[in-house]
PDB file of C-alpha atoms in Angstrom:
ATOM      1  CA  UNK A  20       0.000   0.000   0.000  1.00 35.00           C
ATOM      2  CA  UNK A  21       1.431   3.350  -1.014  1.00 46.00           C
ATOM      3  CA  UNK A  22       1.859   5.928   1.747  1.00 45.00           C
ATOM      4  CA  UNK A  23      -0.992   8.399   2.034  1.00 50.00           C
ATOM      5  CA  UNK A  24       1.513  11.268   2.286  1.00 52.00           C
ATOM      6  CA  UNK A  25       1.855  11.059  -1.492  1.00 52.00           C
ATOM      7  CA  UNK A  26      -1.813  12.023  -1.839  1.00 73.00           C
ATOM      8  CA  UNK A  27      -1.605  14.703   0.851  1.00 80.00           C
ATOM      9  CA  UNK A  28       1.113  16.621  -0.977  1.00 79.00           C
ATOM     10  CA  UNK A  29      -0.344  16.122  -4.450  1.00 74.00           C
ATOM     11  CA  UNK A  30      -1.182  19.437  -6.126  1.00 76.00           C
ATOM     12  CA  UNK A  31      -4.559  18.280  -7.391  1.00 81.00           C
ATOM     13  CA  UNK A  32      -8.175  18.227  -6.275  1.00 82.00           C
ATOM     14  CA  UNK A  33      -7.768  15.004  -4.300  1.00 83.00           C
ATOM     15  CA  UNK A  34      -4.730  16.259  -2.435  1.00 83.00           C
ATOM     16  CA  UNK A  35      -6.370  19.604  -1.691  1.00 87.00           C
ATOM     17  CA  UNK A  36      -9.466  17.834  -0.345  1.00 88.00           C
ATOM     18  CA  UNK A  37      -7.334  15.631   1.906  1.00 89.00           C
ATOM     19  CA  UNK A  38      -5.485  18.653   3.278  1.00 91.00           C
ATOM     20  CA  UNK A  39      -8.774  20.463   3.930  1.00 92.00           C
ATOM     21  CA  UNK A  40     -10.073  17.413   5.777  1.00 92.00           C
ATOM     22  CA  UNK A  41      -6.965  17.417   7.956  1.00 93.00           C
ATOM     23  CA  UNK A  42      -7.383  21.144   8.635  1.00 94.00           C
ATOM     24  CA  UNK A  43     -11.045  20.640   9.618  1.00 95.00           C
ATOM     25  CA  UNK A  44     -10.001  17.796  11.926  1.00 96.00           C
ATOM     26  CA  UNK A  45      -7.439  20.094  13.534  1.00 96.00           C
ATOM     27  CA  UNK A  46     -10.142  22.716  14.037  1.00 96.00           C
ATOM     28  CA  UNK A  47     -12.473  20.177  15.634  1.00 96.00           C
ATOM     29  CA  UNK A  48      -9.753  18.982  17.994  1.00 96.00           C
ATOM     30  CA  UNK A  49      -8.881  22.575  18.878  1.00 95.00           C
ATOM     31  CA  UNK A  50     -12.520  23.265  19.737  1.00 96.00           C
ATOM     32  CA  UNK A  51     -12.681  20.158  21.911  1.00 96.00           C
ATOM     33  CA  UNK A  52      -9.427  21.135  23.624  1.00 94.00           C
ATOM     34  CA  UNK A  53     -10.726  24.650  24.303  1.00 94.00           C
ATOM     35  CA  UNK A  54     -13.908  23.295  25.875  1.00 94.00           C
ATOM     36  CA  UNK A  55     -12.019  20.716  27.931  1.00 92.00           C
ATOM     37  CA  UNK A  56      -9.387  23.189  29.090  1.00 89.00           C
ATOM     38  CA  UNK A  57     -11.788  26.036  29.775  1.00 88.00           C
ATOM     39  CA  UNK A  58     -14.795  24.228  31.202  1.00 89.00           C
ATOM     40  CA  UNK A  59     -14.013  20.616  32.084  1.00 89.00           C
ATOM     41  CA  UNK A  60     -10.514  20.850  33.606  1.00 87.00           C
ATOM     42  CA  UNK A  61     -10.412  22.307  37.134  1.00 87.00           C
ATOM     43  CA  UNK A  62      -8.417  25.370  38.147  1.00 85.00           C
ATOM     44  CA  UNK A  63      -4.986  24.507  39.527  1.00 82.00           C
ATOM     45  CA  UNK A  64      -4.863  24.703  43.312  1.00 74.00           C
ATOM     46  CA  UNK A  65      -1.518  26.541  43.409  1.00 77.00           C
ATOM     47  CA  UNK A  66      -1.295  28.535  40.174  1.00 82.00           C
ATOM     48  CA  UNK A  67      -4.933  29.396  39.699  1.00 79.00           C
ATOM     49  CA  UNK A  68      -6.234  30.346  36.272  1.00 82.00           C
ATOM     50  CA  UNK A  69      -2.674  31.024  35.031  1.00 83.00           C
ATOM     51  CA  UNK A  70      -2.184  27.267  34.768  1.00 84.00           C
ATOM     52  CA  UNK A  71      -4.601  27.177  31.808  1.00 89.00           C
ATOM     53  CA  UNK A  72      -1.778  28.604  29.701  1.00 90.00           C
ATOM     54  CA  UNK A  73      -0.405  25.054  29.830  1.00 91.00           C
ATOM     55  CA  UNK A  74      -2.946  24.035  27.190  1.00 93.00           C
ATOM     56  CA  UNK A  75      -1.283  26.412  24.728  1.00 94.00           C
ATOM     57  CA  UNK A  76       2.301  26.481  25.993  1.00 92.00           C
ATOM     58  CA  UNK A  77       2.943  22.735  26.202  1.00 92.00           C
ATOM     59  CA  UNK A  78       1.465  21.836  22.771  1.00 95.00           C
ATOM     60  CA  UNK A  79       3.478  24.649  21.162  1.00 96.00           C
ATOM     61  CA  UNK A  80       6.688  23.333  22.717  1.00 93.00           C
ATOM     62  CA  UNK A  81       6.015  19.658  21.937  1.00 94.00           C
ATOM     63  CA  UNK A  82       4.975  20.239  18.348  1.00 96.00           C
ATOM     64  CA  UNK A  83       7.992  22.510  17.862  1.00 97.00           C
ATOM     65  CA  UNK A  84      10.107  19.495  18.845  1.00 96.00           C
ATOM     66  CA  UNK A  85       8.211  17.445  16.264  1.00 96.00           C
ATOM     67  CA  UNK A  86       8.757  20.110  13.597  1.00 97.00           C
ATOM     68  CA  UNK A  87      12.484  20.102  14.281  1.00 97.00           C
ATOM     69  CA  UNK A  88      12.418  16.295  14.107  1.00 97.00           C
ATOM     70  CA  UNK A  89      10.970  16.724  10.598  1.00 97.00           C
ATOM     71  CA  UNK A  90      13.915  18.998   9.788  1.00 97.00           C
ATOM     72  CA  UNK A  91      16.310  16.351  11.112  1.00 97.00           C
ATOM     73  CA  UNK A  92      14.696  13.483   9.192  1.00 97.00           C
ATOM     74  CA  UNK A  93      14.221  15.430   5.950  1.00 97.00           C
ATOM     75  CA  UNK A  94      17.755  16.856   6.080  1.00 97.00           C
ATOM     76  CA  UNK A  95      19.194  13.395   6.662  1.00 97.00           C
ATOM     77  CA  UNK A  96      17.120  11.967   3.811  1.00 97.00           C
ATOM     78  CA  UNK A  97      18.346  14.746   1.526  1.00 96.00           C
ATOM     79  CA  UNK A  98      22.011  14.188   2.460  1.00 96.00           C
ATOM     80  CA  UNK A  99      21.631  10.458   1.770  1.00 96.00           C
ATOM     81  CA  UNK A 100      19.580  10.561  -1.417  1.00 94.00           C
ATOM     82  CA  UNK A 101      20.003  14.088  -2.789  1.00 92.00           C
ATOM     83  CA  UNK A 102      16.265  14.536  -3.475  1.00 92.00           C
ATOM     84  CA  UNK A 103      15.427  18.240  -3.201  1.00 93.00           C
ATOM     85  CA  UNK A 104      11.841  17.485  -2.200  1.00 92.00           C
ATOM     86  CA  UNK A 105      13.208  16.505   1.211  1.00 95.00           C
ATOM     87  CA  UNK A 106      14.868  19.888   1.428  1.00 96.00           C
ATOM     88  CA  UNK A 107      11.486  21.523   0.942  1.00 95.00           C
ATOM     89  CA  UNK A 108      10.077  19.503   3.821  1.00 96.00           C
ATOM     90  CA  UNK A 109      13.037  20.575   5.965  1.00 97.00           C
ATOM     91  CA  UNK A 110      12.478  24.233   5.164  1.00 96.00           C
ATOM     92  CA  UNK A 111       8.758  24.043   5.934  1.00 96.00           C
ATOM     93  CA  UNK A 112       9.421  22.165   9.171  1.00 97.00           C
ATOM     94  CA  UNK A 113      11.930  24.785  10.302  1.00 97.00           C
ATOM     95  CA  UNK A 114       9.496  27.612   9.590  1.00 97.00           C
ATOM     96  CA  UNK A 115       6.790  25.921  11.669  1.00 97.00           C
ATOM     97  CA  UNK A 116       9.214  25.068  14.467  1.00 97.00           C
ATOM     98  CA  UNK A 117      10.500  28.634  14.731  1.00 97.00           C
ATOM     99  CA  UNK A 118       6.967  30.050  14.984  1.00 97.00           C
ATOM    100  CA  UNK A 119       5.927  27.486  17.598  1.00 97.00           C
ATOM    101  CA  UNK A 120       9.107  27.958  19.639  1.00 97.00           C
ATOM    102  CA  UNK A 121       8.507  31.715  19.675  1.00 97.00           C
ATOM    103  CA  UNK A 122       4.925  31.018  20.801  1.00 96.00           C
ATOM    104  CA  UNK A 123       6.187  28.694  23.546  1.00 94.00           C
ATOM    105  CA  UNK A 124       8.610  31.353  24.780  1.00 93.00           C
ATOM    106  CA  UNK A 125       5.916  34.044  24.669  1.00 93.00           C
ATOM    107  CA  UNK A 126       3.304  32.011  26.548  1.00 92.00           C
ATOM    108  CA  UNK A 127       5.968  30.788  28.955  1.00 88.00           C
ATOM    109  CA  UNK A 128       7.004  34.366  29.697  1.00 88.00           C
ATOM    110  CA  UNK A 129       3.397  35.333  30.385  1.00 90.00           C
ATOM    111  CA  UNK A 130       2.950  32.267  32.581  1.00 86.00           C
ATOM    112  CA  UNK A 131       6.156  33.111  34.451  1.00 81.00           C
ATOM    113  CA  UNK A 132       4.998  36.690  34.980  1.00 86.00           C
ATOM    114  CA  UNK A 133       1.732  35.466  36.495  1.00 87.00           C
ATOM    115  CA  UNK A 134       3.307  32.753  38.680  1.00 82.00           C
ATOM    116  CA  UNK A 135       6.899  33.865  39.363  1.00 77.00           C
ATOM    117  CA  UNK A 136       6.311  37.600  39.087  1.00 81.00           C
ATOM    118  CA  UNK A 137       8.941  37.993  36.337  1.00 79.00           C
ATOM    119  CA  UNK A 138       8.777  37.939  32.536  1.00 83.00           C
ATOM    120  CA  UNK A 139      12.196  36.307  32.235  1.00 79.00           C
ATOM    121  CA  UNK A 140      14.605  34.356  34.428  1.00 78.00           C
ATOM    122  CA  UNK A 141      18.015  32.968  33.543  1.00 79.00           C
ATOM    123  CA  UNK A 142      16.632  29.481  33.906  1.00 79.00           C
ATOM    124  CA  UNK A 143      18.178  26.497  32.043  1.00 82.00           C
ATOM    125  CA  UNK A 144      14.905  25.693  30.253  1.00 80.00           C
ATOM    126  CA  UNK A 145      14.319  29.287  29.155  1.00 87.00           C
ATOM    127  CA  UNK A 146      17.910  29.891  28.051  1.00 87.00           C
ATOM    128  CA  UNK A 147      18.193  26.601  26.145  1.00 89.00           C
ATOM    129  CA  UNK A 148      14.838  27.235  24.431  1.00 91.00           C
ATOM    130  CA  UNK A 149      16.018  30.694  23.374  1.00 93.00           C
ATOM    131  CA  UNK A 150      19.171  29.094  21.939  1.00 94.00           C
ATOM    132  CA  UNK A 151      17.019  26.578  20.074  1.00 95.00           C
ATOM    133  CA  UNK A 152      15.003  29.425  18.552  1.00 96.00           C
ATOM    134  CA  UNK A 153      18.185  31.235  17.520  1.00 96.00           C
ATOM    135  CA  UNK A 154      19.648  28.054  15.995  1.00 96.00           C
ATOM    136  CA  UNK A 155      16.702  27.455  13.676  1.00 97.00           C
ATOM    137  CA  UNK A 156      16.222  31.141  12.923  1.00 97.00           C
ATOM    138  CA  UNK A 157      19.881  30.957  11.888  1.00 96.00           C
ATOM    139  CA  UNK A 158      19.035  27.922   9.734  1.00 97.00           C
ATOM    140  CA  UNK A 159      16.441  29.962   7.835  1.00 97.00           C
ATOM    141  CA  UNK A 160      18.821  32.919   7.616  1.00 97.00           C
ATOM    142  CA  UNK A 161      21.532  30.623   6.213  1.00 96.00           C
ATOM    143  CA  UNK A 162      19.158  29.457   3.495  1.00 95.00           C
ATOM    144  CA  UNK A 163      18.336  33.020   2.516  1.00 94.00           C
ATOM    145  CA  UNK A 164      21.967  34.124   2.592  1.00 95.00           C
ATOM    146  CA  UNK A 165      23.147  31.142   0.532  1.00 93.00           C
ATOM    147  CA  UNK A 166      20.432  31.757  -2.047  1.00 92.00           C
ATOM    148  CA  UNK A 167      21.302  35.444  -2.351  1.00 92.00           C
ATOM    149  CA  UNK A 168      25.044  34.800  -2.489  1.00 92.00           C
ATOM    150  CA  UNK A 169      24.899  32.094  -5.169  1.00 90.00           C
ATOM    151  CA  UNK A 170      21.887  33.339  -7.108  1.00 88.00           C
ATOM    152  CA  UNK A 171      20.227  29.963  -6.480  1.00 85.00           C
ATOM    153  CA  UNK A 172      16.581  29.380  -5.708  1.00 87.00           C
ATOM    154  CA  UNK A 173      15.887  28.344  -2.142  1.00 86.00           C
ATOM    155  CA  UNK A 174      14.381  24.831  -1.903  1.00 80.00           C
ATOM    156  CA  UNK A 175      15.400  24.082  -5.492  1.00 82.00           C
ATOM    157  CA  UNK A 176      19.191  24.113  -5.498  1.00 89.00           C
ATOM    158  CA  UNK A 177      21.820  21.907  -3.909  1.00 93.00           C
ATOM    159  CA  UNK A 178      24.016  24.917  -3.145  1.00 93.00           C
ATOM    160  CA  UNK A 179      21.398  25.989  -0.621  1.00 93.00           C
ATOM    161  CA  UNK A 180      20.170  22.568   0.431  1.00 94.00           C
ATOM    162  CA  UNK A 181      23.500  21.000   1.378  1.00 95.00           C
ATOM    163  CA  UNK A 182      24.754  23.516   3.999  1.00 95.00           C
ATOM    164  CA  UNK A 183      21.203  23.905   5.300  1.00 96.00           C
ATOM    165  CA  UNK A 184      20.866  20.134   5.733  1.00 97.00           C
ATOM    166  CA  UNK A 185      24.091  19.939   7.736  1.00 97.00           C
ATOM    167  CA  UNK A 186      22.872  22.694  10.058  1.00 96.00           C
ATOM    168  CA  UNK A 187      19.423  21.120  10.214  1.00 96.00           C
ATOM    169  CA  UNK A 188      20.909  17.864  11.493  1.00 96.00           C
ATOM    170  CA  UNK A 189      23.314  19.553  13.928  1.00 96.00           C
ATOM    171  CA  UNK A 190      20.679  21.911  15.300  1.00 95.00           C
ATOM    172  CA  UNK A 191      18.535  19.045  16.544  1.00 96.00           C
ATOM    173  CA  UNK A 192      21.173  18.306  19.187  1.00 94.00           C
ATOM    174  CA  UNK A 193      19.685  21.200  21.159  1.00 94.00           C
ATOM    175  CA  UNK A 194      16.256  19.555  21.414  1.00 94.00           C
ATOM    176  CA  UNK A 195      17.222  16.923  24.044  1.00 91.00           C
ATOM    177  CA  UNK A 196      19.169  19.627  25.899  1.00 91.00           C
ATOM    178  CA  UNK A 197      16.004  21.733  26.117  1.00 88.00           C
ATOM    179  CA  UNK A 198      13.809  18.812  27.109  1.00 81.00           C
ATOM    180  CA  UNK A 199      16.087  17.407  29.813  1.00 83.00           C
ATOM    181  CA  UNK A 200      17.363  20.764  31.106  1.00 75.00           C
ATOM    182  CA  UNK A 201      14.935  20.638  34.051  1.00 68.00           C
ATOM    183  CA  UNK A 202      16.366  17.236  35.019  1.00 70.00           C
ATOM    184  CA  UNK A 203      20.050  17.952  34.463  1.00 67.00           C
ATOM    185  CA  UNK A 204      20.189  21.354  36.178  1.00 62.00           C
ATOM    186  CA  UNK A 205      18.373  23.169  38.959  1.00 62.00           C
ATOM    187  CA  UNK A 206      15.446  24.934  37.395  1.00 57.00           C
ATOM    188  CA  UNK A 207      12.451  27.062  38.299  1.00 56.00           C
ATOM    189  CA  UNK A 208      10.572  25.364  35.502  1.00 57.00           C
ATOM    190  CA  UNK A 209       8.356  22.449  36.485  1.00 59.00           C
ATOM    191  CA  UNK A 210       9.344  19.002  35.294  1.00 58.00           C
ATOM    192  CA  UNK A 211       7.412  17.028  32.702  1.00 59.00           C
ATOM    193  CA  UNK A 212       3.701  16.785  33.413  1.00 56.00           C
ATOM    194  CA  UNK A 213       2.992  13.533  31.549  1.00 54.00           C
ATOM    195  CA  UNK A 214       6.300  11.972  30.448  1.00 52.00           C
ATOM    196  CA  UNK A 215       8.395  12.094  33.611  1.00 51.00           C
ATOM    197  CA  UNK A 216      10.748   9.547  35.247  1.00 47.00           C
ATOM    198  CA  UNK A 217       8.463   9.618  38.289  1.00 52.00           C
ATOM    199  CA  UNK A 218       5.093  10.558  36.939  1.00 53.00           C
ATOM    200  CA  UNK A 219       3.563  13.374  39.024  1.00 56.00           C
ATOM    201  CA  UNK A 220      -0.149  13.303  39.821  1.00 66.00           C
ATOM    202  CA  UNK A 221      -2.347  15.125  37.321  1.00 77.00           C
ATOM    203  CA  UNK A 222      -6.097  15.407  37.300  1.00 80.00           C
ATOM    204  CA  UNK A 223      -7.483  13.175  34.524  1.00 86.00           C
ATOM    205  CA  UNK A 224      -9.540  16.101  33.226  1.00 89.00           C
ATOM    206  CA  UNK A 225      -6.393  18.211  32.913  1.00 89.00           C
ATOM    207  CA  UNK A 226      -4.626  15.331  31.165  1.00 88.00           C
ATOM    208  CA  UNK A 227      -7.513  14.969  28.710  1.00 92.00           C
ATOM    209  CA  UNK A 228      -7.509  18.689  27.892  1.00 92.00           C
ATOM    210  CA  UNK A 229      -3.736  18.656  27.436  1.00 93.00           C
ATOM    211  CA  UNK A 230      -3.765  15.603  25.171  1.00 94.00           C
ATOM    212  CA  UNK A 231      -6.553  17.107  23.063  1.00 96.00           C
ATOM    213  CA  UNK A 232      -4.553  20.317  22.747  1.00 96.00           C
ATOM    214  CA  UNK A 233      -1.428  18.415  21.697  1.00 96.00           C
ATOM    215  CA  UNK A 234      -3.443  16.440  19.135  1.00 97.00           C
ATOM    216  CA  UNK A 235      -4.971  19.655  17.758  1.00 97.00           C
ATOM    217  CA  UNK A 236      -1.582  21.360  17.496  1.00 97.00           C
ATOM    218  CA  UNK A 237      -0.072  18.292  15.814  1.00 97.00           C
ATOM    219  CA  UNK A 238      -2.861  18.068  13.237  1.00 96.00           C
ATOM    220  CA  UNK A 239      -2.740  21.806  12.558  1.00 97.00           C
ATOM    221  CA  UNK A 240       1.049  21.820  12.167  1.00 97.00           C
ATOM    222  CA  UNK A 241       0.871  18.817   9.824  1.00 96.00           C
ATOM    223  CA  UNK A 242      -1.743  20.578   7.690  1.00 95.00           C
ATOM    224  CA  UNK A 243       0.409  23.722   7.531  1.00 96.00           C
ATOM    225  CA  UNK A 244       3.511  21.661   6.682  1.00 96.00           C
ATOM    226  CA  UNK A 245       1.801  19.924   3.774  1.00 95.00           C
ATOM    227  CA  UNK A 246       0.246  23.159   2.517  1.00 94.00           C
ATOM    228  CA  UNK A 247       3.625  24.907   2.685  1.00 95.00           C
ATOM    229  CA  UNK A 248       5.397  22.142   0.743  1.00 94.00           C
ATOM    230  CA  UNK A 249       2.720  22.237  -1.957  1.00 93.00           C
ATOM    231  CA  UNK A 250       2.981  26.033  -2.169  1.00 91.00           C
ATOM    232  CA  UNK A 251       6.771  25.837  -2.475  1.00 91.00           C
ATOM    233  CA  UNK A 252       6.568  23.265  -5.259  1.00 89.00           C
ATOM    234  CA  UNK A 253       3.879  25.254  -7.065  1.00 88.00           C
ATOM    235  CA  UNK A 254       5.961  28.416  -6.903  1.00 87.00           C
ATOM    236  CA  UNK A 255       9.099  26.633  -8.100  1.00 85.00           C
ATOM    237  CA  UNK A 256       7.183  25.005 -10.974  1.00 82.00           C
ATOM    238  CA  UNK A 257       5.934  28.431 -12.053  1.00 78.00           C
ATOM    239  CA  UNK A 258       9.511  29.739 -12.378  1.00 73.00           C
ATOM    240  CA  UNK A 259      11.543  26.909 -13.951  1.00 62.00           C
ATOM    241  CA  UNK A 260      15.303  27.151 -13.964  1.00 58.00           C
ATOM    242  CA  UNK A 261      18.209  25.066 -15.170  1.00 48.00           C
ATOM    243  CA  UNK A 262      18.705  22.011 -12.936  1.00 50.00           C
ATOM    244  CA  UNK A 263      21.328  22.200 -10.237  1.00 50.00           C
ATOM    245  CA  UNK A 264      23.875  19.496  -9.566  1.00 50.00           C
ATOM    246  CA  UNK A 265      25.326  18.337  -6.240  1.00 49.00           C
ATOM    247  CA  UNK A 266      28.854  18.809  -7.560  1.00 48.00           C
ATOM    248  CA  UNK A 267      28.354  22.528  -7.827  1.00 46.00           C
ATOM    249  CA  UNK A 268      28.988  22.858 -11.607  1.00 44.00           C
ATOM    250  CA  UNK A 269      25.888  24.319 -13.125  1.00 43.00           C
ATOM    251  CA  UNK A 270      25.007  25.193 -16.681  1.00 42.00           C
ATOM    252  CA  UNK A 271      24.932  28.891 -17.505  1.00 39.00           C
ATOM    253  CA  UNK A 272      21.481  30.255 -16.800  1.00 41.00           C
ATOM    254  CA  UNK A 273      19.947  33.235 -18.528  1.00 35.00           C
ATOM    255  CA  UNK A 274      18.672  35.965 -16.208  1.00 36.00           C
TER     256      UNK A 274
END
């Protein structure tokens, strides 16, 4: 059986319908998560209503990890096989991961202001997350700089894809540092709510709201990823250029 991803990224009516279905599913899950988090889940005994930011903050952080895992996998696949379609997946994954990491930092800062009384603290989790954001913002900046310097088209040229793929693989090393920072170092940040070495108690209604929120964020990010890849391929198809070669020697191209 052929993977359904082939249909999801197809630039035709069937692919568009599948992507819309996924987007509607993400919307339905988001609605369910909002109801569960706002009405079903109780208010935290210590943090009060500020704890409800968890239903936005945690999904943003977890799905950012997943987006950077897409960058890692797609970059590795490109380096092994040289297929530029993987590079387009890596670029789209990095864009999504950067936005979600910025959202996680923003909601975390607001949460910290409400609970700790400060917008920022030099905490291992906060500092490592900021470094993660800078690393992948640098990845996107590298792509843009390489394209401008070589005159190549981003997501359609090996001169951009190869250095970006190397950075995309190396940058993922920061993800476990961010995740385990609260275990390895003393931190103000609470440890994992669900996946912890010694699982802390959590109200089942809170867990349900959180899992629904993570599912909604995952579905939404997947829909955006697929849409972005299709848009990139459509734009590149509309402006054809001479094919690039991994060796770096390219035929002369008219401008």
